[in-house]
Coordinates of C-alpha atoms and ligand atoms in Angstrom, one line a residue:
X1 CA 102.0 38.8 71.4
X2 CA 105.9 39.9 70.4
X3 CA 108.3 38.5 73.6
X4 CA 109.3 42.2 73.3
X5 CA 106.3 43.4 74.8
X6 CA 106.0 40.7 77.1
X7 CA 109.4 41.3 78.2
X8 CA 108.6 45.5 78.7
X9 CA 105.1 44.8 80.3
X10 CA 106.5 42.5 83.0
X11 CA 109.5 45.4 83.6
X12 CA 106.4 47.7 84.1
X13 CA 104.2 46.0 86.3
X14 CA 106.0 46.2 89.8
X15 CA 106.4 50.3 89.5
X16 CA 102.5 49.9 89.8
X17 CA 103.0 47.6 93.5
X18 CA 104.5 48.3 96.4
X19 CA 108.0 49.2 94.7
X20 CA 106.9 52.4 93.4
X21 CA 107.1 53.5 96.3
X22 CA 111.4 53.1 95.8
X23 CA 110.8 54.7 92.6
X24 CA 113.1 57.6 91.6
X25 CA 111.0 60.4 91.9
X26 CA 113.9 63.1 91.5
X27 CA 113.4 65.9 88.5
X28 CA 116.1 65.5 85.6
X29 CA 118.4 68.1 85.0
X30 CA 116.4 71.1 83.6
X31 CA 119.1 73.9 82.7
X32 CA 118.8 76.9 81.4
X33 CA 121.4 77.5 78.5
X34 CA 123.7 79.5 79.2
X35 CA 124.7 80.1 75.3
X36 CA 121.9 83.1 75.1
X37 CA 124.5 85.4 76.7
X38 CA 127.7 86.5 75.6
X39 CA 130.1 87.2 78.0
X40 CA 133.1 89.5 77.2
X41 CA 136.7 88.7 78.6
X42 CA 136.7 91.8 79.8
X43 CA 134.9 95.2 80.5
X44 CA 134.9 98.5 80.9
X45 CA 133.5 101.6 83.0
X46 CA 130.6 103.4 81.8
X47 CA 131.5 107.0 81.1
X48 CA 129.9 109.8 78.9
X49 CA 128.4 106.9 77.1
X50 CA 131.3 104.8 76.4
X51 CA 132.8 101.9 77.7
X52 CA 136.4 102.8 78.5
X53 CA 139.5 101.4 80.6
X54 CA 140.2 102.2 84.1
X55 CA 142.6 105.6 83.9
X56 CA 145.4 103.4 85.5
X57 CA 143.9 99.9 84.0
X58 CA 143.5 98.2 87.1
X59 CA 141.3 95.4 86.8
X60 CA 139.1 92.8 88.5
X61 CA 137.7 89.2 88.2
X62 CA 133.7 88.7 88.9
X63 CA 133.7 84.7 89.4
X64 CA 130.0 82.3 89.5
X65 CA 129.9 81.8 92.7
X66 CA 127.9 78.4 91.9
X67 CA 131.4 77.2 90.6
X68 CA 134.3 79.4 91.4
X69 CA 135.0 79.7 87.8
X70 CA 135.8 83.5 86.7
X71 CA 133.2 85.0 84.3
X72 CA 135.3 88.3 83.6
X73 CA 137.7 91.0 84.5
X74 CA 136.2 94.5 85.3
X75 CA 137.9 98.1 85.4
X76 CA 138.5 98.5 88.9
X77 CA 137.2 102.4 88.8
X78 CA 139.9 104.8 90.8
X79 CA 139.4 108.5 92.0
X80 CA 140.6 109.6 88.7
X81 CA 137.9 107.3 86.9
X82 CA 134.9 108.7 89.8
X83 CA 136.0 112.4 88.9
X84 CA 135.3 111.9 85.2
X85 CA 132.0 109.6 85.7
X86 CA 130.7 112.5 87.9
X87 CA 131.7 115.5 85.3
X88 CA 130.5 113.3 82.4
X89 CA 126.8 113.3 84.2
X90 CA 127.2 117.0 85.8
X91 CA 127.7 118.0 81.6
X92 CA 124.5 115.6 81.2
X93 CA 122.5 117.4 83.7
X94 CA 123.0 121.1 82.3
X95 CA 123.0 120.6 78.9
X96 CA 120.6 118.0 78.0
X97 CA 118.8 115.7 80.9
X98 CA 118.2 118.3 83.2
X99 CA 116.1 120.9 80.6
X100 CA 114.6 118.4 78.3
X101 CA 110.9 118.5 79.2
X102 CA 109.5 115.3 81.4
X103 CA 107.7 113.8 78.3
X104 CA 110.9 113.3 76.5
X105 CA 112.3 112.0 79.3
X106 CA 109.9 109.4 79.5
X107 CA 110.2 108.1 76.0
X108 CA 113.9 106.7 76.8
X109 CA 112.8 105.0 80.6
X110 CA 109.9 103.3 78.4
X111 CA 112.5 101.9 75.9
X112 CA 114.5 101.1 78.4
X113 CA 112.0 99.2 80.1
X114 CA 110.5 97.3 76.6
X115 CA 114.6 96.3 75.9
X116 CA 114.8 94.8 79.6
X117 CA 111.9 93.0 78.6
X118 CA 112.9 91.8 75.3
X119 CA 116.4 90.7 76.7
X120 CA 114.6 89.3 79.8
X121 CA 116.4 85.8 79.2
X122 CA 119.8 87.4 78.7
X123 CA 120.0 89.3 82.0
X124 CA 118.2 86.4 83.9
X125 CA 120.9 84.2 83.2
X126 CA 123.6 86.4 83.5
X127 CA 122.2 87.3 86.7
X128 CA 122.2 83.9 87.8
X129 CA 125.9 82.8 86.4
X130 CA 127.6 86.1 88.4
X131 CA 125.1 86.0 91.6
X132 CA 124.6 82.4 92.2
X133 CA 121.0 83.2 92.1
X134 CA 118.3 80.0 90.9
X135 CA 117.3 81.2 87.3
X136 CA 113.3 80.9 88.2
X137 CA 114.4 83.4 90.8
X138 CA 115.9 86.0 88.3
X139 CA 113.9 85.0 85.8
X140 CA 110.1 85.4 87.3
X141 CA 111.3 88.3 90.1
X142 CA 114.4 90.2 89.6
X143 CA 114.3 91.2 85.9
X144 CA 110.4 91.4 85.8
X145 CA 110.5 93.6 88.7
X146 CA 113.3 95.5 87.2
X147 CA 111.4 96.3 84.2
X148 CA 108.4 97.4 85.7
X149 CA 110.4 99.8 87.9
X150 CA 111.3 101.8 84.6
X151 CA 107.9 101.6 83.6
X152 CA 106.4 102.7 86.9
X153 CA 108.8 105.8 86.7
X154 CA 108.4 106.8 83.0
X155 CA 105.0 107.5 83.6
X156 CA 105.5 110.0 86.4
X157 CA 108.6 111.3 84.5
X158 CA 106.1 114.2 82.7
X159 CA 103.3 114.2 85.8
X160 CA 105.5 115.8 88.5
X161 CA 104.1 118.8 89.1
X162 CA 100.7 116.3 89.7
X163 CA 102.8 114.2 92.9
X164 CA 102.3 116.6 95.4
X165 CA 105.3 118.2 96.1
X166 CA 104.2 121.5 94.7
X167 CA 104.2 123.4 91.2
X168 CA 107.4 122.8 89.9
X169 CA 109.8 120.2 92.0
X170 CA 113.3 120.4 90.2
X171 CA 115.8 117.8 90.5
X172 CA 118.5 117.5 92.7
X173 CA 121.6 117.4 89.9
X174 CA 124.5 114.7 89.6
X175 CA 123.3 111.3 92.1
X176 CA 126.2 108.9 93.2
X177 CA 124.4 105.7 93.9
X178 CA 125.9 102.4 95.5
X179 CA 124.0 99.4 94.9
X180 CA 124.8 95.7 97.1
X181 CA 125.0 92.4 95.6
X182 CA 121.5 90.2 96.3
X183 CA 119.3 91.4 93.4
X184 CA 122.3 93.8 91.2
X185 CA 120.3 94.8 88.0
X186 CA 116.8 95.2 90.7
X187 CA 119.0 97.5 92.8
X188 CA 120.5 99.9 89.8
X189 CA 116.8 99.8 88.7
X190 CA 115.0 101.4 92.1
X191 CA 118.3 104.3 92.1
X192 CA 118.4 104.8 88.4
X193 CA 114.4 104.8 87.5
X194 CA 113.0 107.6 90.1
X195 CA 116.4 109.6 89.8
X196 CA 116.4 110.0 85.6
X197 CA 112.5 110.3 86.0
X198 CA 112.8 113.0 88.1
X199 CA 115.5 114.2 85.9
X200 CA 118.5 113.4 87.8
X201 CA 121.9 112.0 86.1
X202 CA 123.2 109.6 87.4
X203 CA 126.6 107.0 88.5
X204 CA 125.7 104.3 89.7
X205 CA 128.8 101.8 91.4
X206 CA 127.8 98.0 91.3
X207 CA 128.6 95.7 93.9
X208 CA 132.2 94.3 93.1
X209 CA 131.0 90.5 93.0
X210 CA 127.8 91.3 91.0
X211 CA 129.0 94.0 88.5
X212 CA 127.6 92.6 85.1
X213 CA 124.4 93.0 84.6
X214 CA 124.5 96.9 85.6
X215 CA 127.0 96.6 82.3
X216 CA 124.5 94.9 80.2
X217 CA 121.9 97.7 81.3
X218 CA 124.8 100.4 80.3
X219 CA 124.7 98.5 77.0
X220 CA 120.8 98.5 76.5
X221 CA 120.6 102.3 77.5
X222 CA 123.5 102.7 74.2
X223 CA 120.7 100.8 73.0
X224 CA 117.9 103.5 74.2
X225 CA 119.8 106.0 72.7
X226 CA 120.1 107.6 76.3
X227 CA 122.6 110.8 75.7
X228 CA 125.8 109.9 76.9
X229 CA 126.6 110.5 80.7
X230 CA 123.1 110.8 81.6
X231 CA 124.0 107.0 83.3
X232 CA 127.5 106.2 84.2
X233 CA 128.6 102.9 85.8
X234 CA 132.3 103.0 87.6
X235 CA 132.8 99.6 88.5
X236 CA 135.2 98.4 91.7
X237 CA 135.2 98.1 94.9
X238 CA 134.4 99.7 98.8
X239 CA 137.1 102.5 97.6
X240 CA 135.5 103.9 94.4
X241 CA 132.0 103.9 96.3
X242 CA 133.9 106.0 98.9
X243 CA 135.3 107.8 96.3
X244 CA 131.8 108.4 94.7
X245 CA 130.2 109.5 97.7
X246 CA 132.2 111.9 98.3
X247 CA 133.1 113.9 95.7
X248 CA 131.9 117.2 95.6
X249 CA 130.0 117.3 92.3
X250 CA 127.6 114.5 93.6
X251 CA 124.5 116.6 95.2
X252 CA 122.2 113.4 96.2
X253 CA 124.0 109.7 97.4
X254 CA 121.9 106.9 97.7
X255 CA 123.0 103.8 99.3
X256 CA 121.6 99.8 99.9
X257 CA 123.9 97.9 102.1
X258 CA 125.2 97.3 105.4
X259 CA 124.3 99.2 108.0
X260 CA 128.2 99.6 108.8
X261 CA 129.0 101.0 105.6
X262 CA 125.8 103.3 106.0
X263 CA 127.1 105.0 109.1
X264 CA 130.0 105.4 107.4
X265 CA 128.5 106.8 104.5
X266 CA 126.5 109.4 106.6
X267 CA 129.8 110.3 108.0
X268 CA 131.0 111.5 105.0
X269 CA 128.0 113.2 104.0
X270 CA 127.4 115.4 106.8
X271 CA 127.5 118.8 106.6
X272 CA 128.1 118.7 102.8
X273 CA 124.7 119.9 101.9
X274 CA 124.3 116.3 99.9
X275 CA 120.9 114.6 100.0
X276 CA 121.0 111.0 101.4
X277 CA 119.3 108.0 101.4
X278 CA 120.2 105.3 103.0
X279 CA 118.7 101.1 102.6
X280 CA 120.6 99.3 105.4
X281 CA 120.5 95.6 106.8
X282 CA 117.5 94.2 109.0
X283 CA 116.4 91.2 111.0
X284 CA 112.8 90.7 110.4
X285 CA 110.0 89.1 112.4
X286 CA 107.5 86.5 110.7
X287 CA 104.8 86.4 113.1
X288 CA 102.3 83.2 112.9
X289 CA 99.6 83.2 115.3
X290 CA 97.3 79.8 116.5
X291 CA 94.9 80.6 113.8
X292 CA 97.1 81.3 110.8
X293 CA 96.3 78.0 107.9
X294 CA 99.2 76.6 108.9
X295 CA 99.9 75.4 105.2
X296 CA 99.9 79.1 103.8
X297 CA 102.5 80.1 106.5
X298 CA 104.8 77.3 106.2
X299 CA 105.3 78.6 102.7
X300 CA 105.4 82.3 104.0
X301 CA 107.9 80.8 106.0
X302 CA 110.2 79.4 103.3
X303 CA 109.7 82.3 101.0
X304 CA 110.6 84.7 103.7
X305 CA 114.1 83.0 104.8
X306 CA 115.0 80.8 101.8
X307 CA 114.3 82.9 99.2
X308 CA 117.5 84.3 97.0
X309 CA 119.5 82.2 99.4
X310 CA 118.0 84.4 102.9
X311 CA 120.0 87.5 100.9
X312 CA 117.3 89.3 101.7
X313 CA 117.7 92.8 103.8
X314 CA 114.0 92.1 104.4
X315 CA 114.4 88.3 105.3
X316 CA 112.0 87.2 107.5
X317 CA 114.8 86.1 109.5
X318 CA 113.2 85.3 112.9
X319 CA 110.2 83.6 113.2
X320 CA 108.1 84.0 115.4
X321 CA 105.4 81.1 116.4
X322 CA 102.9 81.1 119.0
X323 CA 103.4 78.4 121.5
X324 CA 100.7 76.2 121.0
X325 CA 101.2 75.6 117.8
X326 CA 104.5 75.7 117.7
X327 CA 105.4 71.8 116.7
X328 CA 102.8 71.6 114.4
X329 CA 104.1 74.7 112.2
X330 CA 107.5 73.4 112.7
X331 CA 106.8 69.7 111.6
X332 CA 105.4 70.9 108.5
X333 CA 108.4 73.3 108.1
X334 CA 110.8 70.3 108.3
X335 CA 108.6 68.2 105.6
X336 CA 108.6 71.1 103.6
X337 CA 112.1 72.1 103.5
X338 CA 112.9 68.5 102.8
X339 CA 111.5 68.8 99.5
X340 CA 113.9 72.0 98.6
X341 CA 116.3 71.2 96.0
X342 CA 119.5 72.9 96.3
X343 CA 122.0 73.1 93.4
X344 CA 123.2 74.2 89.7
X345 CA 121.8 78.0 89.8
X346 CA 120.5 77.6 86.0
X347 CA 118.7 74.6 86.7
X348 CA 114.9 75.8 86.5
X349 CA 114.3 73.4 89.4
X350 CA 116.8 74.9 91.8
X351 CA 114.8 76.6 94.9
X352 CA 118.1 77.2 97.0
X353 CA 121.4 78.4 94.8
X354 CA 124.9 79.4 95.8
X355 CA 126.4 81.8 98.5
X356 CA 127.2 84.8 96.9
X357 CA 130.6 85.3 98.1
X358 CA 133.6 83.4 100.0
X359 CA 133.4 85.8 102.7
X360 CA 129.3 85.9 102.7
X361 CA 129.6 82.2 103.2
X362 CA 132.0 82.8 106.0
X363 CA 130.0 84.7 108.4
X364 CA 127.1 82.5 107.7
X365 CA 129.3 80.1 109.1
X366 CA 130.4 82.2 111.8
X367 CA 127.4 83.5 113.0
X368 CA 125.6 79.9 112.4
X369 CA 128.3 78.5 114.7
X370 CA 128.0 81.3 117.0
X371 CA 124.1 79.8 117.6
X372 CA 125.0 76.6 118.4
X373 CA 127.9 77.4 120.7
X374 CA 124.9 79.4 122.9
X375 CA 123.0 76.3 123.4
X376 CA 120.3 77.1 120.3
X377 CA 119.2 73.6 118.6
X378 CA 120.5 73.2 115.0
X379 CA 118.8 71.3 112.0
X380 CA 118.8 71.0 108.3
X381 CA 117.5 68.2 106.0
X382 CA 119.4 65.9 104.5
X383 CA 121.4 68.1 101.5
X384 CA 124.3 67.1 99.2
X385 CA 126.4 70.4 98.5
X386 CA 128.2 70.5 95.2
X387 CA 132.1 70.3 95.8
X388 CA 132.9 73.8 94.2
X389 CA 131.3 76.8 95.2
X390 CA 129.9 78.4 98.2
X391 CA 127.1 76.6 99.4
X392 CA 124.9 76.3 102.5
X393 CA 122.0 73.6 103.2
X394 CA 118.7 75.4 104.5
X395 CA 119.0 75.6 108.4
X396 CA 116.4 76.2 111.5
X397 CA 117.6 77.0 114.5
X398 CA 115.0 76.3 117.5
X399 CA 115.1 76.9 121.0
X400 CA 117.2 80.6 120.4
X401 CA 116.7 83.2 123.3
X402 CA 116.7 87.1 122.2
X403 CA 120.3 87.5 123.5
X404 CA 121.5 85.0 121.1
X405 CA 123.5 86.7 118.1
X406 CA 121.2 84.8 115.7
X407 CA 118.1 86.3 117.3
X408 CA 120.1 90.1 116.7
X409 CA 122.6 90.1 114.0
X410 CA 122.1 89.6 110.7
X411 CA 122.9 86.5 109.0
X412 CA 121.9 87.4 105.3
X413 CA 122.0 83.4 104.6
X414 CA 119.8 80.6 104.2
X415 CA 119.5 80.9 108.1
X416 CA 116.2 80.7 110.2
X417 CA 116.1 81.5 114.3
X418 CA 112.7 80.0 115.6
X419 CA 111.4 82.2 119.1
X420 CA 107.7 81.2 120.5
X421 CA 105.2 83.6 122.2
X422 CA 102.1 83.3 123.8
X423 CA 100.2 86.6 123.3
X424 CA 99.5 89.6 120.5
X425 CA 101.4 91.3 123.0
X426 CA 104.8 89.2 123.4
X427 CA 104.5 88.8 120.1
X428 CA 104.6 92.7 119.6
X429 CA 107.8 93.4 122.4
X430 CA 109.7 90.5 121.0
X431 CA 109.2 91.5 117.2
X432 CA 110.2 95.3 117.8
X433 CA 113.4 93.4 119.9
X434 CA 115.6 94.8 117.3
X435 CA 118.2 97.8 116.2
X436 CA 116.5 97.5 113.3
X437 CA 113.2 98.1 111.5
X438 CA 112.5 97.2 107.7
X439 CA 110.0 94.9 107.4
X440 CA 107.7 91.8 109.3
X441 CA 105.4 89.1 108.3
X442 CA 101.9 88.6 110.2
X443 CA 99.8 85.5 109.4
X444 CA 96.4 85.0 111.6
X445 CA 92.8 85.1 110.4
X446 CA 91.6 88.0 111.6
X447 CA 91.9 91.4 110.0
X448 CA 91.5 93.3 112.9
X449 CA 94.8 91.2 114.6
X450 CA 96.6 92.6 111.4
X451 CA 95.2 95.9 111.6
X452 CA 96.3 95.8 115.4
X453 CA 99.6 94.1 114.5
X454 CA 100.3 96.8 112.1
X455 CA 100.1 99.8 114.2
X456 CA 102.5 98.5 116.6
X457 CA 105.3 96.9 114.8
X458 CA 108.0 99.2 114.2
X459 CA 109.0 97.9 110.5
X460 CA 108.7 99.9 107.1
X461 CA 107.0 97.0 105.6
X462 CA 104.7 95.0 107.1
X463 CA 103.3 92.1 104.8
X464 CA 99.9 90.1 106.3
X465 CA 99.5 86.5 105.0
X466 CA 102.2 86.8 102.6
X467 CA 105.9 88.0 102.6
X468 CA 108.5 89.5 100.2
X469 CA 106.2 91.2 98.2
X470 CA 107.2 93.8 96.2
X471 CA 105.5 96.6 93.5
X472 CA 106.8 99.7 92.1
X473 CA 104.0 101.4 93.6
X474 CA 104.1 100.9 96.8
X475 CA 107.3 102.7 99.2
X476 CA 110.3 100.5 100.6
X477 CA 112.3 101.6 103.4
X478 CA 113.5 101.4 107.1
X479 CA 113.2 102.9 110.7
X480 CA 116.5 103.0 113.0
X481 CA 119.4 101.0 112.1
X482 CA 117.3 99.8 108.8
X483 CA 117.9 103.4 107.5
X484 CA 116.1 106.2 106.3
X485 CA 113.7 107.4 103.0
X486 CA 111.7 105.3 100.8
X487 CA 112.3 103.8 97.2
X488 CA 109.0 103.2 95.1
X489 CA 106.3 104.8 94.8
X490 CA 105.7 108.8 95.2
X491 CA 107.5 108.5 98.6
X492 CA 110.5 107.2 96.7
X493 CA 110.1 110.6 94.2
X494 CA 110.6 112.9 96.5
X495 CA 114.5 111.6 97.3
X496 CA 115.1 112.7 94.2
X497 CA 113.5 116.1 93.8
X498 CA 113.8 119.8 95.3
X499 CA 110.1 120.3 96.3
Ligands
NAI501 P1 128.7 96.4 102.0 O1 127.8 97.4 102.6 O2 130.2 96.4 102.2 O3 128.6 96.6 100.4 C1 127.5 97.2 99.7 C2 128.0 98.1 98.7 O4 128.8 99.2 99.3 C3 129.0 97.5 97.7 O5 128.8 98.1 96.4 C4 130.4 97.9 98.2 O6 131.4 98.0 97.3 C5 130.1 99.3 98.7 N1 130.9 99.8 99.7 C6 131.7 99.2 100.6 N2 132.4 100.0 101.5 C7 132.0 101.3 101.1 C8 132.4 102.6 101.5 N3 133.2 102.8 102.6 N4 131.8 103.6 100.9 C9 131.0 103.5 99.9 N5 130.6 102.3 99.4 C10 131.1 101.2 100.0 O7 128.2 94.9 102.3 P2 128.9 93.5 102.1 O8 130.3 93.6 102.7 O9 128.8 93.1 100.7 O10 128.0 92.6 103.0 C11 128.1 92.6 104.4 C12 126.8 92.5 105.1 O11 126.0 93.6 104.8 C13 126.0 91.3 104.7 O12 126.4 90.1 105.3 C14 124.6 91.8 105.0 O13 124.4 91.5 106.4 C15 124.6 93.3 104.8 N6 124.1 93.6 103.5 C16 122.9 94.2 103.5 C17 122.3 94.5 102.2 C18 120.9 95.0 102.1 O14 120.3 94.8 101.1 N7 120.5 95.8 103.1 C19 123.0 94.2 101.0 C20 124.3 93.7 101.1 C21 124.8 93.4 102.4
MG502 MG1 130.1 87.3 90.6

């Protein structure tokens, strides 16, 4: 026999004893490249078609949040800039979106849905360089979902006479839609695909952090050969979504955000005779009862709070475990999270990516303090954060009461409160504990508990034995502080049409 061999078989032999168990077991590096997108320097609004400056050329930077590093400067849109977006789609609307019969209609939603697939790895990655996302995140939910809205819609696009709001629904006209920052192109793409279905036009104003891939779609509707100003983007801040909302020549506003803003939003819209729709914050309860398999709900668990960083409106922010099996559930959770990795966004390993935002990672902070100044018990496993970037480990709070902020107030982070109960009942009254009312999680055995559940949980959504599931199909939306009307679905049709 060669030494050589000798020399690499005795190397080998004690990874097969007991020091295996010190083996490295981490995953290499696994990144995505970043080379199959091409980002500009800078960018400009969406208007009748065209990219153009900002009227006075303001500008701003969109920065990774995984780095700090800036991706790209914007046109900060102005009133000037809203005014032209808006008479760019009203023109759309009379001449050519509004009369053009639903089967033509349809043929540019299903191109547009076929280009988001073909470009699938293009937005995913840009998606995860200006969000902070993890690419298996963007790449497996957000675009795919994204896509299947516009397909979803095309096909009711010449059928609406068929959706039950009578014999000829007619759209609404011009929509001004405002879109938040946790899944951009997802949220452009449950406003834009009902709205132009129905036969809308629309402006759409990205969140200021997230604003690129709503470009990119501009781009692949050029692509589509949608008539200009049927889709306008106006890029910028709080100000041009005021802006946008209210102008007069906008006749339905749709809006996903913070329930602050929303108020403020319906402010402006009373009395105008605009339509409104409204997709505010929430502070969801995942509910495991004594009989739930306890593996399955641990990773309901995880899925429902970690999850696009817990920036989630739907989070399942408080859980909810019944007493006695309280430290069994939460053992497991602890193991579980311990095997998280947290990290480089394009990594196709990353579970947990980047904060969004300096001032998202703030009050995540704030609020996360806030819980262990009341005398709630905090934990996290043991996580290296990257020195740049907004970053926040995974983090269980136990022990929280329902007067504690982070048993009400939204943390929209990585962020999980733990409450026990010991009956359907409690369960029920501590659940419904809440100005708000999108969406909770049941896990038990027995479908007659979930039916039960069901009936009395004030929530939009309520998921059994899973969480965070979402279809075109089926109709998203709040109660109370949550909001009001429904995206998806033939609920989610009738914001956009005159029945
Ligand atoms: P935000 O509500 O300020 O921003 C959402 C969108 O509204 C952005 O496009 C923003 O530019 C726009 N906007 C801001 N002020 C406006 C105004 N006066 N008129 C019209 N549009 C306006 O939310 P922000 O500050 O980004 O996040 C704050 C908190 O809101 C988060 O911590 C979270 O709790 C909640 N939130 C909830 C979301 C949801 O999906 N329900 C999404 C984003 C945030
Ligand atoms: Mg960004």
């Amino acid at each position: 026999m060669m030494p050589g061999k000798d020399a690499e078989r005795r190397e080998l032999v004690p990874m097969q004893g007991e020091l295996a168990a010190q083996a490295d077991w981490d995953y290499a590096p696994a990144p995505e490249s970043r080379d199959v997108v091409t980002i500009a320097p800078e960018y400009g609004l969406f208007i009748g078609g065209e990219f153009v400056p900002a009227a006075d050329g303001r500008q701003f930077p969109t920065l990774n949040p995984a780095t700090e590093e800036p991706l790209a400067q914007v046109a900060d849109a102005g009133e000037a800039d809203v005014d032209r977006a808006v008479a760019a789609a009203r023109t759309a609307y009379e001449r050519v979106w509004g009369p053009m019969p639903g089967a033509e209609r349809a043929k540019y939603l299903y191109r547009i849905a076929r280009l988001l697939q073909e470009r699938s790895r293009e937005f995913a990655v840009l998606e995860s360089l200006d969000n902070g996302k993890p690419i298996k995140e963007s790449r497996d939910v957000d675009i795919p979902l994204a896509a299947a809205h516009f397909f979803y819609h095309a096909g009711w696009a010449d059928k609406l006479e068929h959706a039950g709001f009578g014999p000829s629904p007619r759209p609404l006209g011009v929509a001004g839609q405002v879109i938040p920052w946790n899944f951009p192109l997802l949220m452009a793409a449950w406003k834009l695909a009902p709205a132009l279905a129905a036969g809308n036009t629309c402006v759409l104003k990205p969140a200021e952090t997230t604003p690129l891939t709503a470009l990119l779609l501009a781009e692949v509707c050029q692509q589509a050969g949608l008539p200009p100003g049927v889709l306008n983007v106006t890029t910028g801040a709080g100000s041009t979504g005021a802006a946008l909302v209210s102008h007069p020549g906008v006749d339905k506003v749709a809006f996903t955000g913070s329930t602050d803003v929303g108020k403020e939003i319906q402010r402006a819209v009373a009395g105008t005779g605009k339509r409104l729709t409204l997709e505010l914050g929430g502070k969801a309860a995942n509910i495991v009862f004594d009989d739930a398999p306890v593996e399955g709900a641990v990773e309901g668990i995880v899925n429902g709070i970690f999850f696009n960083q817990g920036h989630v409106c739907c989070a399942g922010s408080r859980l909810l475990v019944q007493e006695s099996v309280a430290d069994a559930v939460l053992g497991r959770l602890r193991d579980r999270l311990g095997t998280l990795r947290l990290g480089d966004p394009l990594d196709k390993n990353t579970d947990i990516g980047a904060i969004n935002s300096r001032e998202q990672l703030d009050k995540i902070r704030e609020l996360s303090d806030a819980g262990e100044a009341e005398g709630a018990e905090r934990w996290s496993p043991p996580c290296d954060l990257p020195e740049r970037g907004y970053w926040f480990p995974p983090t269980v709070f136990t022990g929280v009461s329902q007067s504690h902020r982070i048993a009400r107030e939204e943390i929209f982070g990585p962020v999980l409160s733990v409450l026990t109960f010991r009956t359907p009942d409690e369960a029920v009254a501590k659940a419904n504990n809440t100005p708000y009312g999108l969406s909770a999680g049941v896990w038990t055995e027995k479908g007659s508990r979930i039916l039960w559940m069901a009936q009395r949980l004030r929530a939009g959504v309520v998921w059994a034995n899973t969480y965070n599931r979402f279809d075109p199909a089926s109709p998203f939306g709040g109660y109370r502080e949550s909001g009001f009307g429904r995206e998806g679905g033939r609920h989610g049709l009738a914001a956009y049409l005159n029945a």
